[in-house]
Amino acid sequence: MVVRWAFFLLPTYLAITNVLSSTKIPTSKTYIVQINRSAKPETFGTHVEWYASVIQSVALEGDDNIDTERIMYNYETVFHGVAARLSLDEVQRLQQHPAVKAVHPESVYELHTTRSPFFLGLESADNTDVLSGNLTGHDVVVGVIDTGIWPESKSFSDRGLPPVPGHWKGTCQTGRGFDKAHCNRKIVGARMFYYGYEADVGKINERKVYKSPRDQDGHGTHVAATVAGAPVRGASLLGQAQGTARGMAPGARIAVYKVCWAGKCSTSDIIEGIDKAVKDGVDVLSLSLGAPTFAYQTDSLSIATFGAMERGVFVSCSAGNSGPNADSLANVSPWMTTVGASTVDRVFPSAVTLGTGRKITGASLYKGWKDGSLRKQYPLVYIGSNSSISDPSALCLQGSLNPKIVSGKIVICNRGLTNRVEIGQVVKDAGGIGMILANTYEHGEDLIADSHLLPAIAVGNKEGAAIKKYAMTNSHPTAALSFQGTRVGIRPSPVVAAFSSRGPNYLNLEVLKPDIVAPGVNILAAWTHSLGPSSLVTDKRIVDFNILSGTSMSCPHVSGIAALIKSRHPNWSPAAIKSAMMTTAYIHDNKYNPLADASTGAASTPYAHGAGHINPLKALNPGLIYDLGPQDYFEFLCAQISSTDMELFGNRTCHHTLASLGDLNYPALSVSFPEKGNNSAVTLHRTVTNVGKAVSNYHAVVSSFKSVVVEVEPATLHFTKKHQKLSYKVTISGKKRQTGPEFGHLIWKNKVHKVRTPIVVSRPPVPIQT
Ligand SMILES: *[C@@H]1O[C@H](CO)[C@@H](O)[C@H](O)[C@H]1NC(C)=O
Ligand SMILES: *[C@@H]1O[C@H](CO)[C@@H](O)[C@H](O)[C@H]1NC(C)=O
Ligand SMILES: *[C@@H]1O[C@H](CO)[C@@H](O)[C@H](O)[C@H]1NC(C)=O
Ligand SMILES: *[C@@H]1O[C@H](CO)[C@@H](O)[C@H](O)[C@H]1NC(C)=O
Ligand SMILES: *[C@@H]1O[C@H](CO)[C@@H](O)[C@H](O)[C@H]1NC(C)=O
């Protein structure tokens, strides 16, 4: 996903619309109109009729076919109003209408593009209960808002599943390549939404595109299989990552909401997908897409997911792939669970052997190289210099490579923003015989394995620099490439991926984001048959499984684990489920060192990993939870946005019960001190609910801080009943001036449980650069 792109879209949107309407190109655009549902006059039988009349009332005279032509969606569950095509004049008139609460311009989101169950401890013999072995009690439905599904994949077999849960009210929408028989006890629902996409881009060409829930892109299939795929033995990508592929919750059901077409997801379609999913009865929503949130009240995704949360739906979202830049998060609303990405203990090693004999390890999924010819030394070339790492030919962009120079050689290319496999295609087309794809500073040491179309190896920033130096300084540089398949048990792991978007949460420093990290690097899951594993049209390979990286892959891990927790604890709120995940997360790797950050190699911070790495088995039994209900989140908004804007979040009333934003009962403690003057003391209040043994005692353990003193009162909690709530306060007072943020934790501890919340002491936010 390209977060930065969406950044300047909002402020300049109206200006662009003005220019376009004066030159009479598109006279109308899509807007999402929020309407006061309760204001419907009795003369209208239905809301749909009334919404049509509201839109009609602002139309230009002589325009008779408004309602049917212009209204694309009627939103009725988590959001009230319509999506409609409107001119700027009409928008201005609509904003004056007494029943209209807000008019949000359409925006376009991009997708945030198996070893993980084992790595997460879901496959050990003593945990059969949470595994596929016991499929009863799994009445949980996960709504996947994405690119659709490839229903023939074995991952979506419904063998052994009981009938569709009674609470399910969804439907199986048909279209080209998708009929009723493609839904089963696993895929319990499938719908598609394209009016927003078609309004912006033009009619979908039905001969080329499956205008149905069938997935032509692969992303949605991969995500759905990661959430709830049935176990499939002998899964692999062209022999790589061999093993049993399974989702996090193999007993859960999948409901498909296809809202993304050709990589674009329009907000009007996404909102309709969420609206219908909640009405259909999903328990969990999985959203591997997004854009930065500038303000809760202008972000229709925040507003719609607030409605989903109000109806008890757990919402899991990807954090974005714009790391390691600070302030790069998407989806930061506190009622969402914001998921960053980390590695698993599996790599696809390959090696570059330089002419000097030096051997450098990288990663590759390249297969299909049969004669082994690159085992010998071949000429090596880098068309760049120290000062031009982003020149087109240093990035091997289309048309930048001279065949006379690269033909018959192994070419070094810097990893930029273009599709990594496409870079290999450029090298291949120019006559190159192999490629070394070198990370630059911003990608750090993330090793993303790709299924390249020529022998190609990805190397980290440090090793990449060494290879480039060799190629630039030696008169006849050479290299050999070798591929070593799949290795597991790699240490250290997990490591936070460099691409995973980073905090701080620019919208509210008081709420730590991301919430958690989960596997998102080189993840194997089911794939579409309509596109090769590299997603390039030139790639004619057909595979059942593919390996992808991104927070798009980590989000569905959390969605699936939420489904597991929900099936074990059906009455837990979305906040309770999130708390269980966060307070049991770990912050150490398999070498017992602090979780590292791939962009620096040093220990990662909560701005990268949130509460830490998800630990599903512990999350099923967290001991204590930090609960929150819809009114709590509403009060959090009341404390910072105007009463007019509050109307967008439903018809609740502000009671102003939240003394400060930091008192939101979040499972993380985040405070910011003023930039100037002495650090004063800040006190945060929290309430924990006992979900462990009725009689249980906990004592507080706080890590040490350099610049502040942290005091917890009371320092012990004595529970005598199940579901009992006890409150405590944490006072953080300045000891000396900070030079930067400081991180630590508070743990409520007894012999059975360690309920950990991160503590972040930060300065005020750095203003957002535009
Ligand atoms: C919505 O309409 C109802 C009925 O007209 C009115 O009482 C209420 O104040 C309106 N709410 C808002 C937020 O305008
Ligand atoms: C499966 O789970 C259900 C509900 O949690 C439980 O009642 C049943 O005993 C379990 N069956 C097995 C074989 O573990
Ligand atoms: C490029 O950088 C390397 C390593 O820092 C240095 O040894 C070399 O002299 C530099 N080359 C040029 C042309 O600046
Ligand atoms: C408040 O909103 C809910 C959900 O939209 C609705 O069911 C309820 O009737 C509304 N209450 C009032 C007083 O408008
Ligand atoms: C900061 O604290 C010091 C020592 O407690 C005190 O002397 C000084 O006046 C304080 N400054 C401000 C601006 O409050």
PDB file of N, CA, C and O and ligand atoms in Angstrom, residues 36 38-39 101 647, ligand 1:
ATOM      1  N   ASN A  36     -28.916  11.763   8.933  1.00  0.00           N
ATOM      2  CA  ASN A  36     -29.564  11.503  10.232  1.00  0.00           C
ATOM      3  C   ASN A  36     -30.781  10.621   9.992  1.00  0.00           C
ATOM      4  O   ASN A  36     -31.816  11.066   9.521  1.00  0.00           O
ATOM      5  N   SER A  38     -32.863   9.320  12.000  1.00  0.00           N
ATOM      6  CA  SER A  38     -34.074   9.610  12.786  1.00  0.00           C
ATOM      7  C   SER A  38     -34.858  10.788  12.237  1.00  0.00           C
ATOM      8  O   SER A  38     -35.971  11.042  12.676  1.00  0.00           O
ATOM      9  N   ALA A  39     -34.276  11.535  11.312  1.00  0.00           N
ATOM     10  CA  ALA A  39     -34.965  12.725  10.807  1.00  0.00           C
ATOM     11  C   ALA A  39     -35.957  12.410   9.693  1.00  0.00           C
ATOM     12  O   ALA A  39     -36.583  13.304   9.148  1.00  0.00           O
ATOM     13  N   LYS A 101     -25.462  14.851   7.813  1.00  0.00           N
ATOM     14  CA  LYS A 101     -24.456  15.004   8.870  1.00  0.00           C
ATOM     15  C   LYS A 101     -23.071  15.276   8.294  1.00  0.00           C
ATOM     16  O   LYS A 101     -22.303  16.029   8.864  1.00  0.00           O
ATOM     17  N   GLU A 647     -21.857  13.538  16.117  1.00  0.00           N
ATOM     18  CA  GLU A 647     -23.081  12.967  15.559  1.00  0.00           C
ATOM     19  C   GLU A 647     -22.800  11.912  14.493  1.00  0.00           C
ATOM     20  O   GLU A 647     -23.648  11.077  14.200  1.00  0.00           O
TER      21      GLU A 647
HETATM   22  C1  LIG B   1     -31.843  13.822  13.981  1.00  0.00           C
HETATM   23  O1  LIG B   1     -33.180  13.998  13.747  1.00  0.00           O
HETATM   24  C2  LIG B   1     -33.982  13.934  14.914  1.00  0.00           C
HETATM   25  C3  LIG B   1     -35.453  14.002  14.470  1.00  0.00           C
HETATM   26  O2  LIG B   1     -35.653  15.114  13.648  1.00  0.00           O
HETATM   27  C4  LIG B   1     -33.628  15.084  15.838  1.00  0.00           C
HETATM   28  O3  LIG B   1     -34.379  15.016  17.030  1.00  0.00           O
HETATM   29  C5  LIG B   1     -32.148  14.954  16.161  1.00  0.00           C
HETATM   30  O4  LIG B   1     -31.739  16.062  16.955  1.00  0.00           O
HETATM   31  C6  LIG B   1     -31.339  14.891  14.899  1.00  0.00           C
HETATM   32  N1  LIG B   1     -29.993  14.594  15.256  1.00  0.00           N
HETATM   33  C7  LIG B   1     -29.004  15.293  14.820  1.00  0.00           C
HETATM   34  C8  LIG B   1     -27.715  14.818  15.247  1.00  0.00           C
HETATM   35  O5  LIG B   1     -29.153  16.252  14.113  1.00  0.00           O
END
